[in-house]
Coordinates of C-alpha atoms in Angstrom, one line a residue:
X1 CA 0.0 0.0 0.0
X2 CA 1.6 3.8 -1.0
X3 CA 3.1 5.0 2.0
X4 CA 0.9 7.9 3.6
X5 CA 0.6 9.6 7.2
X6 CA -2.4 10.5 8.4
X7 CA -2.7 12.2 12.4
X8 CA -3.5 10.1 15.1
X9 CA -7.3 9.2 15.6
X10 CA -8.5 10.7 18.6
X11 CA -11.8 12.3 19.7
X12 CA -15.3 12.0 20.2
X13 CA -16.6 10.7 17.3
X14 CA -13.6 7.5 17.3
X15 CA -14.5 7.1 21.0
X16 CA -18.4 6.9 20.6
X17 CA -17.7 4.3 18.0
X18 CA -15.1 1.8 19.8
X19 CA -17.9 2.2 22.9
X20 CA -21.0 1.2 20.1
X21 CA -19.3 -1.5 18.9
X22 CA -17.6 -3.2 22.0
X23 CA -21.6 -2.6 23.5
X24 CA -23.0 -4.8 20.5
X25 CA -20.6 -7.4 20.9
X26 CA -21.6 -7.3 24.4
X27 CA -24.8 -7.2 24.4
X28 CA -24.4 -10.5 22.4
X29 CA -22.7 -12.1 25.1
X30 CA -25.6 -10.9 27.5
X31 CA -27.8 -13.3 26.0
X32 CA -26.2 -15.9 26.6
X33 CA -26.7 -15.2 29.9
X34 CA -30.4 -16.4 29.8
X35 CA -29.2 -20.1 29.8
X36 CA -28.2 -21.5 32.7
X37 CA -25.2 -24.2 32.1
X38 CA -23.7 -27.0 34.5
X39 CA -21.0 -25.7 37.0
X40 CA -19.3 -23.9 39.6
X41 CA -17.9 -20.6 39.6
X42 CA -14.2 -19.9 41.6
X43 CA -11.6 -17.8 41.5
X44 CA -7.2 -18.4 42.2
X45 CA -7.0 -14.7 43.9
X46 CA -4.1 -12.6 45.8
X47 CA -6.5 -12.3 48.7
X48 CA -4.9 -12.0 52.2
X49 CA -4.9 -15.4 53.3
X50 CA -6.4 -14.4 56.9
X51 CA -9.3 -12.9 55.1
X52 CA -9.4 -10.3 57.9
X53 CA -6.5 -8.0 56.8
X54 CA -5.8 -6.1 53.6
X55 CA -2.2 -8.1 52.7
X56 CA -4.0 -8.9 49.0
X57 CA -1.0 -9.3 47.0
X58 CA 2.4 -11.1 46.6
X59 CA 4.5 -8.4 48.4
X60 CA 7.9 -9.4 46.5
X61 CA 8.7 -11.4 43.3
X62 CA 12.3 -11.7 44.1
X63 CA 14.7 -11.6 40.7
X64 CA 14.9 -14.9 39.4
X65 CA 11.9 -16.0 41.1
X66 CA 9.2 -18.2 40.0
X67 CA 5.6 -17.5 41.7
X68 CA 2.6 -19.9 40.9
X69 CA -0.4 -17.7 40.7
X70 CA -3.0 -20.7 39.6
X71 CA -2.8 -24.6 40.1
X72 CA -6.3 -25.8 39.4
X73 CA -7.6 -29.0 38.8
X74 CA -9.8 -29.7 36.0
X75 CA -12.1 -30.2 34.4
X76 CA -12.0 -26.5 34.0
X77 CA -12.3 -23.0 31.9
X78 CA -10.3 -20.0 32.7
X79 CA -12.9 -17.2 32.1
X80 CA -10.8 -14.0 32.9
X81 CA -7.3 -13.0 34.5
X82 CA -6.6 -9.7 35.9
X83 CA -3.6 -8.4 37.7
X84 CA -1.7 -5.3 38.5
X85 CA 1.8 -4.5 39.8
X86 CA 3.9 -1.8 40.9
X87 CA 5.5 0.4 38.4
X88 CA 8.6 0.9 37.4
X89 CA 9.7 3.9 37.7
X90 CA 10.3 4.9 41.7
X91 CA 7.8 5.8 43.9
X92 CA 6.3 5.6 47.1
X93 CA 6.5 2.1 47.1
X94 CA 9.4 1.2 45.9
X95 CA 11.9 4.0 45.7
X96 CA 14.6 2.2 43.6
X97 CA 11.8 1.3 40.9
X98 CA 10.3 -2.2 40.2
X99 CA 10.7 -4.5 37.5
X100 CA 9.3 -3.3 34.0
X101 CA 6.6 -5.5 32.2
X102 CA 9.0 -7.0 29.8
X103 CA 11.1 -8.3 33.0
X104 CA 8.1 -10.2 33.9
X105 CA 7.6 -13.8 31.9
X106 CA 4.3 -15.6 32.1
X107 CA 4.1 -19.0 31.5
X108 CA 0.8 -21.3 31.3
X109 CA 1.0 -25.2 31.5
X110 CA -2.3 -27.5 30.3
X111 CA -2.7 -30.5 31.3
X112 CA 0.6 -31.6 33.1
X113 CA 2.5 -30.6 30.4
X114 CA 6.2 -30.1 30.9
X115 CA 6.6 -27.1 28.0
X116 CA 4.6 -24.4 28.3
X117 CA 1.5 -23.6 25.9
X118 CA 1.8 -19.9 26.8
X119 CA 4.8 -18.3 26.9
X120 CA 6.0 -14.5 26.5
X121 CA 7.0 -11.1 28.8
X122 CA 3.5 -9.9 30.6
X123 CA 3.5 -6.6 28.8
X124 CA 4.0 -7.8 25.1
X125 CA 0.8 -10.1 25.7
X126 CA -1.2 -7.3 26.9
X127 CA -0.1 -5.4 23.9
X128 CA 2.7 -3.2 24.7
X129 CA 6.8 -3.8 23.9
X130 CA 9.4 -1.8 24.6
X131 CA 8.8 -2.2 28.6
X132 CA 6.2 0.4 28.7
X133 CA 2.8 0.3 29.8
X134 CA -0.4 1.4 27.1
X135 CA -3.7 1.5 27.3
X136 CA -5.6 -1.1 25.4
X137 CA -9.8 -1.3 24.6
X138 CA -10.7 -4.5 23.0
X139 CA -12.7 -7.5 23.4
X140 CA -10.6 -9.8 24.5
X141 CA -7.7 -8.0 26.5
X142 CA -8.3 -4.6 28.2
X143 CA -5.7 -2.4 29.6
X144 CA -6.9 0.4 32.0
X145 CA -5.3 4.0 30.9
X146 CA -2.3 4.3 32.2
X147 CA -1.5 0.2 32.3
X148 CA -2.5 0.0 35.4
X149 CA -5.0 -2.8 35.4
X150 CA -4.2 -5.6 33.0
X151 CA -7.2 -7.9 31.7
X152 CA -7.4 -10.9 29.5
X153 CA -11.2 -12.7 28.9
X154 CA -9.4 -15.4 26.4
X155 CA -11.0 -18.8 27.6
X156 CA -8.5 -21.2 28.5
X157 CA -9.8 -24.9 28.7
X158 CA -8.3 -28.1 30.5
X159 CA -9.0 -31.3 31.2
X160 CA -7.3 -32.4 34.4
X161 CA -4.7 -29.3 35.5
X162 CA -4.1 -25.7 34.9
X163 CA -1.3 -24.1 35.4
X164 CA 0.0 -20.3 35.6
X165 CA 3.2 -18.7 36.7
X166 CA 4.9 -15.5 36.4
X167 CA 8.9 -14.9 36.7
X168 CA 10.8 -11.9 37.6
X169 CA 13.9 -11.7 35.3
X170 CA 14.8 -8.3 36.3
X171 CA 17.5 -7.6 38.9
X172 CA 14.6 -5.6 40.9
X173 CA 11.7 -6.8 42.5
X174 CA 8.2 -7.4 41.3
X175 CA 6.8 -5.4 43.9
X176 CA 3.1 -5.4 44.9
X177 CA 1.4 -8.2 42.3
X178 CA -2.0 -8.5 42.8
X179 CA -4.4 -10.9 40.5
X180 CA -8.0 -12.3 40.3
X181 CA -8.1 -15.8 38.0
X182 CA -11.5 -16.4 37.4
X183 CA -12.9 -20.0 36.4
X184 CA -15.6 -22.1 36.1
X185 CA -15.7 -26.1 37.0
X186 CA -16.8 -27.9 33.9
X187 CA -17.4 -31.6 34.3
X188 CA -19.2 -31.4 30.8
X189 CA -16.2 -29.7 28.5
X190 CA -16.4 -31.3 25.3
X191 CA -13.4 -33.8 24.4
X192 CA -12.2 -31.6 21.8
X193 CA -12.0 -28.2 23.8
X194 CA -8.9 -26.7 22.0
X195 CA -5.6 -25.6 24.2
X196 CA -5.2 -21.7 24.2
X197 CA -2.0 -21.3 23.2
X198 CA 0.7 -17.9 23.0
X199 CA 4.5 -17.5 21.8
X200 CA 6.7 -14.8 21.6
X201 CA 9.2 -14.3 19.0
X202 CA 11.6 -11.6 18.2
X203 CA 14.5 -10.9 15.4
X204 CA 16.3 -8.0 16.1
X205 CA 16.8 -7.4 13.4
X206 CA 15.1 -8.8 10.9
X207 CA 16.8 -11.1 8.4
X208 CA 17.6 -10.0 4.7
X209 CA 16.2 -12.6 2.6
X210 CA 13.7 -14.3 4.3
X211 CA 10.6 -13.5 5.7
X212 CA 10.1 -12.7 9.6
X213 CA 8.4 -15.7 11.0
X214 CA 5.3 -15.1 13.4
X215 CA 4.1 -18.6 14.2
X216 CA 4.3 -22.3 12.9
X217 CA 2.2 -24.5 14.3
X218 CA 1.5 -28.3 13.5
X219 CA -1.7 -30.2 14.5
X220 CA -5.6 -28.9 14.3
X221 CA -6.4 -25.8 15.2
X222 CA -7.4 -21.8 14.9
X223 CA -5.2 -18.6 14.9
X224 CA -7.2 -15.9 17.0
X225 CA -4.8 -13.0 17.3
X226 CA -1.3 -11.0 17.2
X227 CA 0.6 -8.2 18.9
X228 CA 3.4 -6.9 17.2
X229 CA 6.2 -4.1 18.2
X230 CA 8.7 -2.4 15.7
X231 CA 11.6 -0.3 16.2
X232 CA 12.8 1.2 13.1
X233 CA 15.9 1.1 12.2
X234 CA 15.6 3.3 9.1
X235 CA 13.6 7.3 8.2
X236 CA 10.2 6.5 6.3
X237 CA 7.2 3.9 6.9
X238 CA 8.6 0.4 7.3
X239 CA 4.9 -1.7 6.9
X240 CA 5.3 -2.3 3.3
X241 CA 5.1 -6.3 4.2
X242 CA 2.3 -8.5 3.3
X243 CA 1.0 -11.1 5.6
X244 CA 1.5 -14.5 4.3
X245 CA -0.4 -17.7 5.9
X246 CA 0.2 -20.9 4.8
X247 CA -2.2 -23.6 5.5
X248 CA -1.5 -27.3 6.2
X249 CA 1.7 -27.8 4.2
X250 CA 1.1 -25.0 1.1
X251 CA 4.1 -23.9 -0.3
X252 CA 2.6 -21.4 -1.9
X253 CA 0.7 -18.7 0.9
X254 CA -3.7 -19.2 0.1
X255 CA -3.9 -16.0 2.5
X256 CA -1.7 -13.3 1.6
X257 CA -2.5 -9.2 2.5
X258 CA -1.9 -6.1 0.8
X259 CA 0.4 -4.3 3.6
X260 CA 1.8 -4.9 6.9
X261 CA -0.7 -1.4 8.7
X262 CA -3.9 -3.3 6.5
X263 CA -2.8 -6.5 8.2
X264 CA -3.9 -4.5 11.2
X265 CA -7.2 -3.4 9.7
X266 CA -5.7 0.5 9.0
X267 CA -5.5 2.1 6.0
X268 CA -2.0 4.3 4.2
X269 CA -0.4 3.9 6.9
X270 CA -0.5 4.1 10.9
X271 CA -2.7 6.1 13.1
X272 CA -2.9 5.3 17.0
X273 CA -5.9 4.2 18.4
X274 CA -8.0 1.3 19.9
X275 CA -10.8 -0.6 18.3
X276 CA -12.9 -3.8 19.7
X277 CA -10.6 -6.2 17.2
X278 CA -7.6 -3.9 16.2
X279 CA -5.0 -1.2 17.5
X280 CA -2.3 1.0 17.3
X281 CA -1.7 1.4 21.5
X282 CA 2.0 3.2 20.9
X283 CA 3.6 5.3 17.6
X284 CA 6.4 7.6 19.0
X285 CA 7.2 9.9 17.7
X286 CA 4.3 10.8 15.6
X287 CA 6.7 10.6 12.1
X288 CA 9.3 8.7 10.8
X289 CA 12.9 8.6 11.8
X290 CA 15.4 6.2 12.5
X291 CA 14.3 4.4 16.1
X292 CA 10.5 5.6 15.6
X293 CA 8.8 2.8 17.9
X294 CA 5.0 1.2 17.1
X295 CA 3.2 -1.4 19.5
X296 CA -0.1 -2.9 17.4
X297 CA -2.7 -5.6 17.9
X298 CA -5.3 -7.7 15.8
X299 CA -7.2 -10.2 17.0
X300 CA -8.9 -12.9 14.8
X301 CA -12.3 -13.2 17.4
X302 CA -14.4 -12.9 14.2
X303 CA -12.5 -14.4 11.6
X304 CA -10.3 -17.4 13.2
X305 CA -7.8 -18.5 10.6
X306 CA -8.4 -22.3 10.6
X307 CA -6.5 -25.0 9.5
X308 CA -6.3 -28.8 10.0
X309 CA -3.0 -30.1 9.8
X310 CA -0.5 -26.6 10.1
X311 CA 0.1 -23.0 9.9
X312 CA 2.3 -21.4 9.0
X313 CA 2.4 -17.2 9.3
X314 CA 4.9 -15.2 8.2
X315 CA 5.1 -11.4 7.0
X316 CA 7.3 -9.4 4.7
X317 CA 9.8 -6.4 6.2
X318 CA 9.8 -4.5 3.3
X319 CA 8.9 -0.5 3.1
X320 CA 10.3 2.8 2.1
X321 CA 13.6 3.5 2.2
X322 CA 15.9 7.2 1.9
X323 CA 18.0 7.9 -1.4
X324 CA 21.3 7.4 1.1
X325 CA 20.1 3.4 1.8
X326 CA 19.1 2.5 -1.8
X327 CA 21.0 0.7 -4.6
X328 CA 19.7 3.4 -7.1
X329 CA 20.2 6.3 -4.7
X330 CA 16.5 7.4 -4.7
X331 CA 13.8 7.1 -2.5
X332 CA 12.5 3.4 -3.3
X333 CA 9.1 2.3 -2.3
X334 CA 9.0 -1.0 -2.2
X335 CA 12.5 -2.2 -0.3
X336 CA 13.3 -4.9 2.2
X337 CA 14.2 -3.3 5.5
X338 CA 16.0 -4.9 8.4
X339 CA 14.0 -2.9 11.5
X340 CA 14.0 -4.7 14.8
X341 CA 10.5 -6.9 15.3
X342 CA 8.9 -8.7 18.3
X343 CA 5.6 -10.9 17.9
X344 CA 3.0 -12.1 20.2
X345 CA 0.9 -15.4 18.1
X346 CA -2.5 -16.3 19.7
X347 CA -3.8 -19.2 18.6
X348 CA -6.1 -22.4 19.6
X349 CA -5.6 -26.2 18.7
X350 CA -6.0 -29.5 19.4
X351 CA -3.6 -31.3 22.1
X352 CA -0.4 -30.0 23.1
X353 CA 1.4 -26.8 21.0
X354 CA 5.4 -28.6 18.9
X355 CA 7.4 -25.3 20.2
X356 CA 8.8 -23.6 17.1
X357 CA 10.5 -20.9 19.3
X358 CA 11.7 -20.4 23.0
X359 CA 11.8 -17.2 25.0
X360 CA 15.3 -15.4 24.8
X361 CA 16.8 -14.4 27.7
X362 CA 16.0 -11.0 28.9
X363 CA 19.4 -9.5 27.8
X364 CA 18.6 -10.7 24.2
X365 CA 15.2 -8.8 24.6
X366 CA 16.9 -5.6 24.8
X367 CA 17.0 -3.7 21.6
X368 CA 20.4 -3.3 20.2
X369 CA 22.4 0.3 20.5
X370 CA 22.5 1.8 17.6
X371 CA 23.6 5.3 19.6
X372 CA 26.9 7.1 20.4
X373 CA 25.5 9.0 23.0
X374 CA 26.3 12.5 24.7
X375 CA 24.5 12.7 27.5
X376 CA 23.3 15.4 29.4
X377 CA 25.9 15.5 32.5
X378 CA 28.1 15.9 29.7
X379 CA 26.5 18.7 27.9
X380 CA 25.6 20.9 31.1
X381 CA 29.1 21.2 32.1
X382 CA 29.7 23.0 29.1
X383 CA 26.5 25.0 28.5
X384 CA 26.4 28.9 27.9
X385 CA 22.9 30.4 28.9
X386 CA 21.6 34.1 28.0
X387 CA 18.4 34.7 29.7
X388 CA 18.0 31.8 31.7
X389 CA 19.5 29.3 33.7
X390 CA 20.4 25.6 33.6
X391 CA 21.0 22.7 35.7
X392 CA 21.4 18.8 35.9
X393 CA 18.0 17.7 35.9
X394 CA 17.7 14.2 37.4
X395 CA 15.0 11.1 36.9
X396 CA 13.6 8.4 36.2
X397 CA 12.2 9.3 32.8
X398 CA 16.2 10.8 31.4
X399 CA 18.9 8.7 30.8
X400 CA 22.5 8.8 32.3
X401 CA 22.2 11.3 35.4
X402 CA 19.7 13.6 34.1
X403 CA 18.7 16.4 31.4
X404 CA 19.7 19.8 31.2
X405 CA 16.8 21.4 32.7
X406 CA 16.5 25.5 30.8
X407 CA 15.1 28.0 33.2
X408 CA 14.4 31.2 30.9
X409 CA 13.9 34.3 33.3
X410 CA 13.5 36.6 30.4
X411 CA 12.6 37.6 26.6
X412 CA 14.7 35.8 23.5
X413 CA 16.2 33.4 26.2
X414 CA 18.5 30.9 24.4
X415 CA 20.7 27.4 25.4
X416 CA 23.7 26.5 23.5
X417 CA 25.7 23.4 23.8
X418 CA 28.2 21.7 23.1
X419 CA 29.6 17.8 21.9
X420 CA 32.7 16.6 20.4
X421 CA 32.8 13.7 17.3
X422 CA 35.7 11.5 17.8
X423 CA 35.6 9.9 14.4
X424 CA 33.7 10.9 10.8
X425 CA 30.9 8.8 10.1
X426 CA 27.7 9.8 8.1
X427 CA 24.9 9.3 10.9
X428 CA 21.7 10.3 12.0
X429 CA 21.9 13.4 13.9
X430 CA 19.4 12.8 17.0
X431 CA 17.8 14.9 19.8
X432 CA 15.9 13.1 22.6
X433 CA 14.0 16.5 24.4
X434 CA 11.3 16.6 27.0
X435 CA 8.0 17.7 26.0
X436 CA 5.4 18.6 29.4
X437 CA 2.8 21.3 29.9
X438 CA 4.9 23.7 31.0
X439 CA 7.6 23.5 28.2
X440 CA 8.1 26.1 25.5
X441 CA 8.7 26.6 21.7
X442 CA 12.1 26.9 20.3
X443 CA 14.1 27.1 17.3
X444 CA 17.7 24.4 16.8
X445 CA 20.5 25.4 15.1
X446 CA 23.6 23.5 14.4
X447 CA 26.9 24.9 14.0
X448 CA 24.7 28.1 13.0
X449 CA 22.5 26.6 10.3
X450 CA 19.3 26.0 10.5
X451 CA 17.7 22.4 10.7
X452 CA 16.7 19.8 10.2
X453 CA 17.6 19.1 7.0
X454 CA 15.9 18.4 4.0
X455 CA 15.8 15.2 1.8
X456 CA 18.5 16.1 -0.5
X457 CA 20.6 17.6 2.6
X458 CA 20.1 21.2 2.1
X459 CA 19.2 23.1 5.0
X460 CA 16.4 24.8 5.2
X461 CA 15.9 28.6 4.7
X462 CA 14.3 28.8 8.6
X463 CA 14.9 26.5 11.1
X464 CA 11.2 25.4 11.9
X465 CA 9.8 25.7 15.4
X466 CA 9.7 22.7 18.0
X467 CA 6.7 23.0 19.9
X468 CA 7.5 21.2 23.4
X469 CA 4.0 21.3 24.9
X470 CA 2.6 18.0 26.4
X471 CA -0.3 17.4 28.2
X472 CA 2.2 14.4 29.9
X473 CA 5.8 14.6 30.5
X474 CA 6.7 12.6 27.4
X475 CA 10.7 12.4 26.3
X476 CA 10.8 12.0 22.4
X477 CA 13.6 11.7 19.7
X478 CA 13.8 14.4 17.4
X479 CA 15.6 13.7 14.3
X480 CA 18.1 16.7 12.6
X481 CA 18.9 15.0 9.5
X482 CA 21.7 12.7 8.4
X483 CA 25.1 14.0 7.5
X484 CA 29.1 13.5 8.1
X485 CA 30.0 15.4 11.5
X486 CA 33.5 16.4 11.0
X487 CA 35.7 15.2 14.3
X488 CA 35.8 17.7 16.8
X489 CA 33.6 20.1 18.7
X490 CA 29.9 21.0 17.1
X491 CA 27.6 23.4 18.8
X492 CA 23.7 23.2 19.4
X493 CA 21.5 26.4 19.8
X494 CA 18.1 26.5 21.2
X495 CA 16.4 29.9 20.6
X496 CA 13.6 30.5 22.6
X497 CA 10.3 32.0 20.5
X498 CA 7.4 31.7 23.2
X499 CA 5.0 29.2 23.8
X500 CA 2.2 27.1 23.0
X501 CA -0.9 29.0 24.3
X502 CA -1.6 25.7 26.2
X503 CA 1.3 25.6 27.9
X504 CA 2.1 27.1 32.0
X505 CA 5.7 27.7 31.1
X506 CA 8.6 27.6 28.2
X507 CA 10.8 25.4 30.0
X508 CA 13.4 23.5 27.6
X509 CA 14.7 19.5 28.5
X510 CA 17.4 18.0 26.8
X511 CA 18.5 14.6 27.6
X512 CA 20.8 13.9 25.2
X513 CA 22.4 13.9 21.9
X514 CA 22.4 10.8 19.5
X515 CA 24.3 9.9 16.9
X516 CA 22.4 6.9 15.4
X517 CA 23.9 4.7 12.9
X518 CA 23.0 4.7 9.1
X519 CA 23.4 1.5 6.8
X520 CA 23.4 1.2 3.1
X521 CA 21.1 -1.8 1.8
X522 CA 24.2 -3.4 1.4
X523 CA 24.4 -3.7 5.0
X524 CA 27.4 -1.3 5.4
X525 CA 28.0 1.5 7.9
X526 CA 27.5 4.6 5.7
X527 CA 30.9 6.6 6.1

């Protein structure tokens, strides 16, 4: 599909809609509710186990600890699972921080199993990589705003046991995990109840050559869903890729999609939002440059992809590429990309899941760098200030010890930096800046000339203005242009040109200053 941006969804009209739908499909399940069926309800909860106090959690999942949150014995149906945990940035309760979601592994066992049917970090089956936490509105998982309370209504039969832990791979704590595992007793479940199944799978990055593999899966069953989280390693849209399923032993794909964002029921291109079956929970930032992240979801509750004998999904990395990657040295269309990739697949089937994957460990689960970094200890020491003042900023949300935090105390304030280039290599000239609701509007100029650059590498006649306004305290990458850096000392000026009428302040936050590497499509370092 051509490659074209379109703003993020967001407003009353796209909210009335995802509440219509997710009420019919609802209201469908409400009827159901008319029949009265054979068994008993229970629930596997964090409850204090006095029942008189209010202990209702597991106070500390230790790193490298295993915790069994559910041992049940069937016959039996899972119904819904929710939990919650600390965050991970410090607070009251922890004031070191707690493990991220990515640090946390859940596992589920059918059936005495000794592999597990379910296996992948917590956050990346809710719906969000990278560590973070994202809300989420859909029928099957939901994810309170500000991924806080974490919800799954996927059905999970088995005959004779049930089995769900959590492990904390981080060296901190899980602190303060609470759950609720709701089930039913089912002496009636049909032989042929199908295992709920769930694997993650990452390639970071993704191979030349060869397609990036979401799921192969051999015996009877249906595929309901997948999550998927990109980092991209190159400027322009990456989801050029069709989805390819093959269906009990084809060689040639019988289902096969027009583009990696219609894949996930969009349209030219990505736009954030959340929909009963589909979503874009995380796009930051809202363009494309090198390291632009995307966390999306589609579920198959409506359309299960069913096969008898195997399945086989796998997707195209192709997309756009810049003039400095190609062959041809123009902007191509239609280009395989190596971006990094990680895959949640949600299926169904018949007995016990062959693994085609296992989870890497979590140090393998961290992106690569791609950065040489200057961060901002570094650049405050050497900072010059005219109508303002600036300090080390420190916290959880900034890397190394802290930002430089601008305080302007008059008219035309302005920051000016500096950073030193040790070696001559063409890369992507990076900013990662704070954006809050009492941040300002400023103009960046490098070395004196204006930026970012265009396409063909020109600078532009004006440097544009970078509106820093945020409703949240949000810290964002914002991309210069690529270009050789001659060794030596370069300088960075922020000009100060008011606010956003929104905005309480015109605060400026710089964290630090990237330089990101660049590759040819020959897989070369661009020098």
């Amino acid at each position: 599909m051509k490659k074209h941006l379109r703003p993020a969804v967001v407003g009353t009209l796209g909210t009335f809609i995802v509440i219509l739908t997710v009420s019919l499909a609802i209201a469908q399940d409400l009827d159901g509710l008319m029949k009265l069926k054979p068994g008993r309800s229970r629930a596997v909860t964090s409850t204090d186990p006095s029942y008189t106090g209010n202990a209702d959690r597991i106070k500390y999942i230790a790193p490298g600890e295993t915790r069994v949150l559910a041992d049940i014995e069937g016959p039996a149906v899972i119904r819904h699972i929710w939990l919650t945990f600390n965050d991970a940035r410090p607070n009251w309760l922890e004031a070191g921080g707690s493990a991220a979601p990515d640090e946390i592994v859940l596992r589920m066992y059918w059936d005495g199993a000794k592999e597990p049917a379910v296996e992948t970090p917590l956050g990346d089956f809710f719906g969000a990589g990278f560590g973070k936490r994202f809300e989420l509105v859909s029928v099957p998982v939901q994810v309170e705003a500000g991924g806080d309370g974490y919800n799954c209504f996927w059905p999970m039969p088995f005959f004779k046991r049930g089995l769900i832990t959590v492990t904390n791979e981080s060296a901190k704590n899980v602190r303060s995990f609470y759950f609720h595992i709701d089930y039913t007793d089912d002496p009636g479940l049909p032989r042929d109840s199908a295992y709920f199944c769930a694997q993650y799978k990452q390639a970071f990055p993704e191979k030349l050559g060869q397609d990036y593999l979401i799921a192969a899966i051999e015996g009877k069953g249906q595929y309901v869903g997948t999550v998927m989280s990109v980092r991209a390693r190159s400027p322009y849209w990456f989801g050029e890729g069709d989805a390819r399923i093959y269906i009990d032993g084809e060689t040639k794909p019988s289902i096969q999609g027009t583009g990696t964002e219609d894949y996930f029921l969009m349209a030219w291109g990505m736009s954030k939002g959340l929909y009963p079956y589909f979503g874009c929970t995380h796009w930051s930032p809202e363009g494309e440059i090198p390291g632009t992240e995307y966390c999306m979801y589609r579920w198959h509750v409506a359309d299960p992809v069913r096969f008898s004998k195997s399945l086989r999904f796998e997707i195209e990395h192709t997309g756009w590429m810049a003039a400095d990657e190609t062959e041809s040295g123009k902007v191509e269309g239609h280009v395989e990309r190596e971006d990094d990739i990680a895959t949640v697949g949600f299926w169904y089937q018949a007995g016990q899941p062959k693994r085609f994957t296992k989870l890497p460990p979590l140090a393998e689960r961290r992106f690569p760098n791609l950065d040489v970094v200057i961060e901002g200890k570094t650049l405050a020491a050497a900072s010059r200030k005219s109508r303002g003042t600036a300090e080390l900023q420190k916290g959880y949300d900034w890397t190394g010890e802290g930002q430089v935090f601008f305080r302007p105390t008059g008219d035309r304030p302005g920051l000016e930096v500096t950073f030193d280039v040790a070696k001559e290599e063409y890369r992507a000239l990076v900013l990662r800046l704070t954006y809050a609701t009492d941040y300002g509007s400023y103009k960046v100029f490098l070395d004196g000339k204006n930026v970012p650059l265009a396409e063909d590498g020109s600078a532009p006649s004006e440097s544009p203005v970078f509106d820093f306004y945020s409703r949240d305290l949000e810290v964002k990458d914002v991309y210069l242009g690529s270009f050789k850096l001659a060794p030596g000392k370069h300088t960075l000026r922020f000009a100060g040109v008011g606010r956003n009428a929104l905005s309480k302040g015109n605060y400026l936050g710089l964290d630090s200053v990237r330089l990101r590497e660049r590759w040819d499509r020959k897989r070369k370092l661009l020098t």
